[in-house]
Coordinates of C-alpha atoms in Angstrom, one line a residue:
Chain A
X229 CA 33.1 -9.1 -1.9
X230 CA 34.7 -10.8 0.7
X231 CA 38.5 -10.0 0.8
X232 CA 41.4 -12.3 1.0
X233 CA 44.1 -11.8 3.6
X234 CA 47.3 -10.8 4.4
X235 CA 48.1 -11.5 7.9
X236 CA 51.0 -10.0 9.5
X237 CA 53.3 -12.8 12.1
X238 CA 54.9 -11.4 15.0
X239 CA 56.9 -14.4 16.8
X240 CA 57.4 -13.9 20.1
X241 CA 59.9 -15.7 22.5
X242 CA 61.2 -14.9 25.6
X243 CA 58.9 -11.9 25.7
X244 CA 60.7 -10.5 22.1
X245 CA 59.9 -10.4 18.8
X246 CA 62.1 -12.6 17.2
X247 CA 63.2 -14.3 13.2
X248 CA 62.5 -17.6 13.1
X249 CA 63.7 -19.8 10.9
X250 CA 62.0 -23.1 10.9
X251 CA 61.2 -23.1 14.8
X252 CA 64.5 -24.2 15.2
X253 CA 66.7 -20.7 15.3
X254 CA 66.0 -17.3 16.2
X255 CA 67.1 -13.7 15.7
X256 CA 66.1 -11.1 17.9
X257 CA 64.1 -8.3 16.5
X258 CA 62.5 -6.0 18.8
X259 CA 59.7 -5.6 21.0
X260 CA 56.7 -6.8 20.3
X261 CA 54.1 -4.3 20.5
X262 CA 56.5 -1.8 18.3
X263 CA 55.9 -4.5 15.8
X264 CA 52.8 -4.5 15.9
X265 CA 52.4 -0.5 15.7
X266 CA 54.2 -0.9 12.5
X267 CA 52.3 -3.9 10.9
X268 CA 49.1 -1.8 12.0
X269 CA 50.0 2.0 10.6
X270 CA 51.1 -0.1 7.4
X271 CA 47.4 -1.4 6.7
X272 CA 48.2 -5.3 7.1
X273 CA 45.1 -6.9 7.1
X274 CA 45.3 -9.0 10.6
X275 CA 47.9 -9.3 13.2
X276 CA 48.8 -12.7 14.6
X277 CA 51.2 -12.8 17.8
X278 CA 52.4 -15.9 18.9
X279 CA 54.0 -16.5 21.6
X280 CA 55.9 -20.0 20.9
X281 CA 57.2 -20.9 23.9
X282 CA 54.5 -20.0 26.2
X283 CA 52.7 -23.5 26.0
X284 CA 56.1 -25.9 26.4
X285 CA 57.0 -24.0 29.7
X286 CA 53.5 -24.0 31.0
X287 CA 53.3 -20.3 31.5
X288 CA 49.9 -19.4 30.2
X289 CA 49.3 -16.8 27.4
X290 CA 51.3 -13.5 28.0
X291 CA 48.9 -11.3 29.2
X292 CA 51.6 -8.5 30.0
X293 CA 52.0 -8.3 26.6
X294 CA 48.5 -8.5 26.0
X295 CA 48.1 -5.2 28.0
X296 CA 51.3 -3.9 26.3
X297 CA 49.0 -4.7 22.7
X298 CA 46.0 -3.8 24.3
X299 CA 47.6 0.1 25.5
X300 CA 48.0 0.8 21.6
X301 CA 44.9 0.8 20.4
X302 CA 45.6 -1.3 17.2
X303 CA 43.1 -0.2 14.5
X304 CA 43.9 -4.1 12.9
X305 CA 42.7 -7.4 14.0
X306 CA 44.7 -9.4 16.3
X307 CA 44.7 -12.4 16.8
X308 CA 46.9 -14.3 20.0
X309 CA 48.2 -18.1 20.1
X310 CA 50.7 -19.5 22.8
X311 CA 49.8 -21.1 26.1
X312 CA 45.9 -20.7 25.9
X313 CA 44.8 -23.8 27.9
X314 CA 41.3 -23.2 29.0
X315 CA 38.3 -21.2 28.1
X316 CA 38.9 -19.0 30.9
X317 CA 42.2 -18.0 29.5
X318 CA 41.1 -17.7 26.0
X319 CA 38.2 -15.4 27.3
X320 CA 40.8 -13.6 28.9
X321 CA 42.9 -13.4 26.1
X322 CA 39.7 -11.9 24.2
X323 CA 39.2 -9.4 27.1
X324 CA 42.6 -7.9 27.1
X325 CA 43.2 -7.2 23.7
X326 CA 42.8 -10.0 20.7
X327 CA 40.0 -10.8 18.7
X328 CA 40.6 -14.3 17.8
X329 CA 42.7 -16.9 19.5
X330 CA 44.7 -19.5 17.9
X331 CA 45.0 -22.3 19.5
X332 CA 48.0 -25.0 18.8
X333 CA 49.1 -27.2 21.9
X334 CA 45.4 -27.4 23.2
X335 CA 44.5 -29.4 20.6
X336 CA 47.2 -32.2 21.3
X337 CA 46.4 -32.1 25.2
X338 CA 42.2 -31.5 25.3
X339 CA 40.4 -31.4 22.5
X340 CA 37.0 -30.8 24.4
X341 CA 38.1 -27.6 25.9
X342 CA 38.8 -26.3 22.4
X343 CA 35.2 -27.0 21.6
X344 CA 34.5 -25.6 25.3
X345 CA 36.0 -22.4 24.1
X346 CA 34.2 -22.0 20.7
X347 CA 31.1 -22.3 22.9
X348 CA 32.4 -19.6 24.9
X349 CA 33.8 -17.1 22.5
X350 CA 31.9 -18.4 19.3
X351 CA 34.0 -20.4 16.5
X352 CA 34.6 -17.2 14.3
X353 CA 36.7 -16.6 17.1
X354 CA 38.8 -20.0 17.1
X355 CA 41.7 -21.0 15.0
X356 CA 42.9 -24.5 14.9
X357 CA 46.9 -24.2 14.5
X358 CA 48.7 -26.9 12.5
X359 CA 52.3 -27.3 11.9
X360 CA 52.4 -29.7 9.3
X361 CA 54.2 -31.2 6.7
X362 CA 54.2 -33.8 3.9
X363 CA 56.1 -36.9 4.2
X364 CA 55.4 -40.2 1.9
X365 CA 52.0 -38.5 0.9
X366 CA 50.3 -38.0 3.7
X367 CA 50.3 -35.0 6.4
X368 CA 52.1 -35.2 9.6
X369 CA 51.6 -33.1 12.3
X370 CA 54.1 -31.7 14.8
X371 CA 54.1 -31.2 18.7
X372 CA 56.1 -28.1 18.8
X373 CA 56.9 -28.7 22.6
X374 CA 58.4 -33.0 21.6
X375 CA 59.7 -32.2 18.6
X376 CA 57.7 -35.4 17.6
X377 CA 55.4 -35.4 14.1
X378 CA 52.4 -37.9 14.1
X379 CA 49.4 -38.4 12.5
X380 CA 46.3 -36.1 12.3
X381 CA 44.3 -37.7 14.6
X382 CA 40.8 -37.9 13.6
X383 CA 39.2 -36.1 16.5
X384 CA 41.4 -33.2 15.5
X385 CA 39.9 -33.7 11.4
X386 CA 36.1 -33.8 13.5
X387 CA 37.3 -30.5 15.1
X388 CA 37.4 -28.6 11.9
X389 CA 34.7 -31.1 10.2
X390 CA 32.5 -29.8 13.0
X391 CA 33.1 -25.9 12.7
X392 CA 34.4 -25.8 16.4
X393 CA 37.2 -24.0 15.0
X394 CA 36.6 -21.3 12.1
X395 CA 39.7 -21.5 10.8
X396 CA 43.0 -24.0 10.0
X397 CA 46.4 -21.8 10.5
X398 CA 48.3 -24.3 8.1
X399 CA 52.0 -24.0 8.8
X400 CA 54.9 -25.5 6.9
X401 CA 57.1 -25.6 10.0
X402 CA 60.1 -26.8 8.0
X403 CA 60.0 -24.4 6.0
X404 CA 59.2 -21.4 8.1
X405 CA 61.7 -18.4 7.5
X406 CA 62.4 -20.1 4.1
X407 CA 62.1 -17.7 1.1
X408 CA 59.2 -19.0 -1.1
X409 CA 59.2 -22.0 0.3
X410 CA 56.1 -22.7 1.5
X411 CA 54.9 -26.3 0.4
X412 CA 51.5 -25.8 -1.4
X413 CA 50.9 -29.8 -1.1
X414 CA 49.7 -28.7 2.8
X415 CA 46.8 -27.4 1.3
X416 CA 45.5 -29.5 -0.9
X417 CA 45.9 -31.8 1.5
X418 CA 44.0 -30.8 4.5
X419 CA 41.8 -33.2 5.1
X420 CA 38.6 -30.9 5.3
X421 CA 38.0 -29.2 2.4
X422 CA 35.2 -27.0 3.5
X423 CA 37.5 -25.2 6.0
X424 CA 39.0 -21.9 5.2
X425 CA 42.9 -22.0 5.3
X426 CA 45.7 -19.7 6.3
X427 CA 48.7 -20.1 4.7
X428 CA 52.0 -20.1 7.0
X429 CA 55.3 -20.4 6.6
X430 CA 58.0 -19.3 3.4
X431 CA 55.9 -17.6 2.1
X432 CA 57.7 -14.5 1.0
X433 CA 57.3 -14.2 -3.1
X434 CA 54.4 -12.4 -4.6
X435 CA 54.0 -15.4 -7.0
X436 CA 54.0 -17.8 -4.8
X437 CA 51.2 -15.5 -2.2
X438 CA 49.6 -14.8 -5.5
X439 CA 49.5 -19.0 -6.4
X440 CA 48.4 -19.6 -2.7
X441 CA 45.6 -17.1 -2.5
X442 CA 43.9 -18.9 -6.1
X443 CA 42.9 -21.9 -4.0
X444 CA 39.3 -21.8 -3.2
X445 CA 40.3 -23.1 -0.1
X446 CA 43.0 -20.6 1.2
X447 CA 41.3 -17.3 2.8
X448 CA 44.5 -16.1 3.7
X449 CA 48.1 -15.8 3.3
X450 CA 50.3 -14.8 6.6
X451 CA 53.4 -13.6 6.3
X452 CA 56.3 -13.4 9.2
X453 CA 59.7 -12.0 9.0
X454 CA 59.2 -10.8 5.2
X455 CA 56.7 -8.0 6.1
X456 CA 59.7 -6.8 8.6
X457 CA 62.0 -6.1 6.8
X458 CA 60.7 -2.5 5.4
X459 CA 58.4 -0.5 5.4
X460 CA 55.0 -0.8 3.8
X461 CA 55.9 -4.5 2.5
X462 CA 52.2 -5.4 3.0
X463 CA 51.2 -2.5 0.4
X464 CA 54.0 -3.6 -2.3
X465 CA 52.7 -7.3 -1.7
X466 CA 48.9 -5.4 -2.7
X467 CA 50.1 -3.7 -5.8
X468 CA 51.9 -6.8 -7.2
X469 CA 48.9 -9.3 -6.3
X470 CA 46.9 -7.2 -8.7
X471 CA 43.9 -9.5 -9.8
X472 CA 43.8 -10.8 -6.5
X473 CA 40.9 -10.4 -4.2
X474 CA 42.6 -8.3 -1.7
X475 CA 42.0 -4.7 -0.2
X476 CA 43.8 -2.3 -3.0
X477 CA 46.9 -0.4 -1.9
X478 CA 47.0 2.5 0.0
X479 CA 50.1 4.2 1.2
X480 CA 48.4 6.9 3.4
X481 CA 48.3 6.2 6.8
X482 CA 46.0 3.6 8.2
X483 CA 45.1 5.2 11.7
X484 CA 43.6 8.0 10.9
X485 CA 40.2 8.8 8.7
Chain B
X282 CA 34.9 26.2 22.0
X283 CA 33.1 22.9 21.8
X284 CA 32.8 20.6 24.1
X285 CA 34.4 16.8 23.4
X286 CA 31.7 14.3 23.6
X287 CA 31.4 11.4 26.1
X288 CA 30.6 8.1 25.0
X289 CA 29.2 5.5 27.5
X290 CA 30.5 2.0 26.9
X291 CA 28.2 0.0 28.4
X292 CA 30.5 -3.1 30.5
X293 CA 28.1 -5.8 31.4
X294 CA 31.2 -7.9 30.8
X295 CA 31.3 -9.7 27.7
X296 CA 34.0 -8.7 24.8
X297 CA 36.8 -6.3 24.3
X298 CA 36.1 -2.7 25.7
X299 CA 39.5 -2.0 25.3
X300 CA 39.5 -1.5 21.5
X301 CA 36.4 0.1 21.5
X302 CA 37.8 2.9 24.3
X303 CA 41.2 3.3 22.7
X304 CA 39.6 3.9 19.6
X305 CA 36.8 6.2 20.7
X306 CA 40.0 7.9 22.2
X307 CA 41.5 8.2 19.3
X308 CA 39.0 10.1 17.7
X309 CA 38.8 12.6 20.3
X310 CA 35.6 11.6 22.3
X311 CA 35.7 11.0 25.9
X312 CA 34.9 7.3 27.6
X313 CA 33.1 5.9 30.8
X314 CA 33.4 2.6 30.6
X315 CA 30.6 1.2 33.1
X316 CA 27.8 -0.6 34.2
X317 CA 25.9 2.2 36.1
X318 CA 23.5 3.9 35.2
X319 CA 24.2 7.3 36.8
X320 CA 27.7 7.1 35.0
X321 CA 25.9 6.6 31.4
X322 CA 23.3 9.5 32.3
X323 CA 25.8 11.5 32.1
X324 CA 27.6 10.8 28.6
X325 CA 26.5 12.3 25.4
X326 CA 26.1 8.6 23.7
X327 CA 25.4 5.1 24.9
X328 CA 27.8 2.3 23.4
X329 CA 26.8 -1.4 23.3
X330 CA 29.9 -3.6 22.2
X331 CA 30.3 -7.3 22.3
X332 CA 31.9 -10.2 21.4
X333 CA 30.6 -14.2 21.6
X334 CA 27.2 -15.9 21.8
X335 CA 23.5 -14.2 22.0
X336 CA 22.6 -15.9 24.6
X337 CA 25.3 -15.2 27.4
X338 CA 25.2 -12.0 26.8
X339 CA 21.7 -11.3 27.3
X340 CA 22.0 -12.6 30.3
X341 CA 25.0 -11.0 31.5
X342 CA 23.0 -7.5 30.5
X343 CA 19.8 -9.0 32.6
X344 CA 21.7 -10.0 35.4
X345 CA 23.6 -6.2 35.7
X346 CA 19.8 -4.5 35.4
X347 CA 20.6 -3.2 32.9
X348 CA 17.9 -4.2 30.1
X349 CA 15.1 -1.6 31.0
X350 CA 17.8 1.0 31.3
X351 CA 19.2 0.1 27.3
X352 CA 15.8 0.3 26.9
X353 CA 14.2 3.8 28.0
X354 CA 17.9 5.1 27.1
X355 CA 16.8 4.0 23.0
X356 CA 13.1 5.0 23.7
X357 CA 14.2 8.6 24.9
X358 CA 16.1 9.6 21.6
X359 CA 20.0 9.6 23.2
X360 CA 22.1 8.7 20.7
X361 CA 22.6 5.1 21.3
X362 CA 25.2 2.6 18.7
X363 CA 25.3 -1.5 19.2
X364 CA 28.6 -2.8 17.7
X365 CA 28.9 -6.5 16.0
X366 CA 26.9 -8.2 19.1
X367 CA 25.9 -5.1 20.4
X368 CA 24.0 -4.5 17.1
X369 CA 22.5 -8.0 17.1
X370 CA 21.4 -7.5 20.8
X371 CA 19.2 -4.4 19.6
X372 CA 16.7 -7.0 18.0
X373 CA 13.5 -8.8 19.0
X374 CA 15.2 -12.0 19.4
X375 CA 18.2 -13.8 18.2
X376 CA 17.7 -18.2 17.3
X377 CA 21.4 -18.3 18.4
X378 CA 21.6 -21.7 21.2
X379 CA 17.8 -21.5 21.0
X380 CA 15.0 -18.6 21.2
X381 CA 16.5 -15.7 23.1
X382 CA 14.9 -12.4 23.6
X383 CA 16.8 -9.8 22.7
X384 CA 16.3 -5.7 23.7
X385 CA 14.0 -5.1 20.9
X386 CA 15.3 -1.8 20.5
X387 CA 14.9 -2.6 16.2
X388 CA 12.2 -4.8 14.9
X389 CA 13.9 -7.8 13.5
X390 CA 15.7 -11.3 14.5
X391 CA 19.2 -12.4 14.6
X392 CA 19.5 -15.5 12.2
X393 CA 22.5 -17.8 11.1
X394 CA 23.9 -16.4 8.0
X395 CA 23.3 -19.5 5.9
X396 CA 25.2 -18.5 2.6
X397 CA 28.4 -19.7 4.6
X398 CA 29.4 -21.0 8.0
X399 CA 30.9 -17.5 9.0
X400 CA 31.6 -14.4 7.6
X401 CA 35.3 -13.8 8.7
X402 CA 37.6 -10.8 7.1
X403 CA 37.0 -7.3 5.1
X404 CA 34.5 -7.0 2.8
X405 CA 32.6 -4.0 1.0
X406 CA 30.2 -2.3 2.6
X407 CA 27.4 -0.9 1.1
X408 CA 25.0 1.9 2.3
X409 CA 21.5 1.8 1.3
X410 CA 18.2 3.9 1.5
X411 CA 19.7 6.8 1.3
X412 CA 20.4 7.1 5.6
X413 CA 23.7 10.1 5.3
X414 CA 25.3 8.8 8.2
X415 CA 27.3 5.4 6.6
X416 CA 27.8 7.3 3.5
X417 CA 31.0 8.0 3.8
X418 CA 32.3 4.7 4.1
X419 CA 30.3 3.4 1.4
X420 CA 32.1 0.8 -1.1
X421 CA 35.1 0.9 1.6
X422 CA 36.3 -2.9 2.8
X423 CA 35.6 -3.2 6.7
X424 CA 36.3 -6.0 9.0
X425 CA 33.7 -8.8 10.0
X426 CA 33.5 -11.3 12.1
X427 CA 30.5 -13.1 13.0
X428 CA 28.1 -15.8 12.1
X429 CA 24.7 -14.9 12.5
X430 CA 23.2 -11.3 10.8
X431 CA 20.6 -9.5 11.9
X432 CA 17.5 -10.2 9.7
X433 CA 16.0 -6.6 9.6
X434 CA 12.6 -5.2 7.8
X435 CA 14.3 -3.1 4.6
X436 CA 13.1 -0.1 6.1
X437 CA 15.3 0.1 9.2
X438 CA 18.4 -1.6 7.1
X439 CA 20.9 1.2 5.8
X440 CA 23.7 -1.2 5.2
X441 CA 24.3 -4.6 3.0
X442 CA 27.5 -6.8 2.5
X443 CA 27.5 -9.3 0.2
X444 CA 28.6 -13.1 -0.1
X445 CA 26.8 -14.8 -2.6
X446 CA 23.9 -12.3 -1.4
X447 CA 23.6 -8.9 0.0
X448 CA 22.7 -8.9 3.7
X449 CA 22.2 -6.5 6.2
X450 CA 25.3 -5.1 8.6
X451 CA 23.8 -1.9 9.7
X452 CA 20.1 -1.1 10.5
X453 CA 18.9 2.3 12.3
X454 CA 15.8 3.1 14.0
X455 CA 15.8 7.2 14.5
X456 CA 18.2 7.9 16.9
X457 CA 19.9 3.7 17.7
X458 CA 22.0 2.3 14.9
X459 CA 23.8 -0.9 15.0
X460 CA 27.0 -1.7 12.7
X461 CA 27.7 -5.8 12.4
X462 CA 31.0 -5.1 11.7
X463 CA 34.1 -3.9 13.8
X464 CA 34.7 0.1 13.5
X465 CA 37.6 -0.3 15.8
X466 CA 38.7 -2.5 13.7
X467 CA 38.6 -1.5 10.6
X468 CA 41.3 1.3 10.5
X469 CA 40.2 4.5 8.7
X470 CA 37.2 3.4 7.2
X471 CA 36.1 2.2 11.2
X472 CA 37.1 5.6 12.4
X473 CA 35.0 7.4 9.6
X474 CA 32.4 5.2 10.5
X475 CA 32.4 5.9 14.3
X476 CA 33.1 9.5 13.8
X477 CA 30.2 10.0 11.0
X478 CA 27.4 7.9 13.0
X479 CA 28.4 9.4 16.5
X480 CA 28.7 13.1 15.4
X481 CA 25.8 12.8 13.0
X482 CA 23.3 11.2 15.8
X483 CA 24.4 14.2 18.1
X484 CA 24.0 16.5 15.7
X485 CA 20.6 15.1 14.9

């Protein structure tokens, strides 16, 4: 039976891991790829790294980091967003250390190279990134680099419609860093109901991950600055989503058979 | 004392290599990571990874030479193990973009998975027909990513997932075996994967 996930969110700004609370403030937490050691040896079921800030200042994905990921050897899925603006970076990208890319800013600049790169890396490998939120009953979507929310735009609805993405990283920007706060309206919401969702932002409460992962639609529930905070949150998360389609809990270590 | 083993991961320059070496490290083996020949003479196993479409990376392993090579390496009983696209390349053909010939190493075609658009996260695995070498990670949850399976006769299929169905994510002809999903990803149950199917082919 096909598992549903918890991804572990590593922020990255500035080259750190940071808190973030709503995309608007930011604690410093550590380096990255320490991060990511931790989320892997703890059994988290994908890592996503984005790098926010990579697409406003035009500075490409972060490969350094990338080869600082890469140099590990994570035994978990990773999965990279920030700054990927062409299929040669996202193949890149894929060649240094991730799995999947997310892409988020592509979409609002060049929507044909996001299909370009699903024909490159294959749409299992392509996640559409959404910051979103509900105002007078309808979604609106953010451009993380303006600070300005519009419309969905249909050609962004076709790219999911059409599979060029696999995925829809739903995020409830506002409420990012919020204790179970995540706005479950998102999801039932998102235009294309055939898509898989992950589920971003407040989401902190095991009822709340436990409510989230019940839709049909949601494949996954990601999880920033909560799995952090100690040790082995991703396997007490397991044990209290009991019922739950997930991998069980196990405490031992995840890097060795 | 024994010797550590040296795996051959074949670069023909498609996909991640970097998991697959940091893992095989992991485990103790020794890499080469190359596109020659001579280099994967002299390793104890050949290694096909891969990432992306059927089609480009058939012809990134015809334009490095390299399909005659894959081939008499299978034919002359090394130990040889295709990973996700690695393992769909081992078949007759794949309808991926089109009819693409694949290395025919197993008899069988690559075919969308039809019971869903993909099949994207960890889900059981199963061993069947009785092949030892996947046993021990059978009814463990491993990591998938992919769209199209490998449609292979029962008889060279020793491993199902299931959606709505049970299909086939590991097949093995003798002394070539192919896993659809990610070993290197798929923390301990990956590792007791690689470890059991690259130690027991050696062994053989």
């Amino acid at each position: 039976m096909l598992k549903k996930r918890l991804v572990g969110v590593i922020t990255v700004r500035g080259g750190w891991a940071v808190q973030s609370f709503g995309y608007r403030r930011w604690l410093p937490l550590g380096r990255p790829e320490v991060l990511a050691q931790n989320l892997d040896r703890w059994g988290v079921d994908e890592i996503l790294v984005q790098a926010v800030d990579r697409s406003a200042s035009r500075a490409g994905p972060d490969f350094e980091l990338l080869d600082r990921l890469g140099r590990i050897g994570l035994s978990s899925p990773l999965i990279y967003g920030g700054g990927i603006a062409s299929v040669s970076d996202a193949a890149r990208v894929v060649q240094s250390a991730a799995d999947r890319v997310v892409v988020d800013a592509l979409m609002h600049d060049d929507a044909e190279e996001v299909r370009r790169i699903s024909g490159h890396l294959g749409a299992q490998a392509v996640i559409g990134a959404l910051p979103l939120a509900v105002h007078e009953g309808g979604l609106r979507w953010l451009d993380h680099r303006t600070g300005r929310e519009g419309e969905l735009r249909p050609a962004i609805v076709e790219l999911f419609r059409l599979g060029i993405a696999s995925e829809a990283l739903v995020i409830d920007w506002r409420h990012e860093g919020s204790a179970g706060a995540f706005d479950e309206r998102l999801l039932e919401s998102f235009p294309v109901p055939e898509v898989p969702l992950i589920a971003f932002g407040g989401l902190s409460e095991a009822r709340q991950i436990r409510s989230v992962l019940g839709s049909a639609r949601v494949a996954a529930a990601a999880i920033g600055n909560f799995l952090n905070y100690s040790e082995h949150a991703v396997q007490r998360y397991r044990q209290q989503l009991a019922g739950v389609p997930v991998r069980p809990a196990t405490f031992s270590s995840a890097g060795q058979p | 004392m024994k010797t550590r083993r040296t795996v051959g991961i074949v670069d023909y320059g498609v996909g991640n290599h970097v998991s697959v070496w940091r893992a095989m490290h992991a485990l103790g083996y020794r890499c080469r990571v190359t596109e020659e020949p001579a280099v994967l003479d002299g390793t104890d196993v050949i290694l096909l990874p891969g990432v992306g479409a059927f089609p480009p990376a058939m012809r990134a392993i015809e334009s490095k030479g390299l399909v005659e090579y894959l081939r008499s390496q299978a034919r002359s009983g090394k130990p040889f193990l295709g990973i996700c696209l690695g393992m769909q390349l081992m078949a007759d053909a794949s309808s991926e973009f089109g009819i693409t010939a694949g290395l025919g190493l197993i008899p069988g075609r690559v075919e969308p998975l039809r019971q869903a658009a993909w099949h994207i996260g960890w889900n059981t695995f199963e061993a069947v027909g009785g092949d030892s070498l996947l046993r021990r990670i059978d009814g463990q949850s491993v990591y998938f990513n992919h769209s199209f399976v490998f449609d292979a006769p029962s008889e060279y299929c020793v491993g199902v997932a299931r959606l709505e169905r049970p299909f086939c994510v590991a097949v093995r002809r003798d002394n070539v075996v192919g896993l659809q999903f990610h070993p290197e990803k798929s923390q301990a149950a990956g590792r007791q994967a690689l470890r059991s199917v690259i130690d027991g082919l050696c062994d053989a």
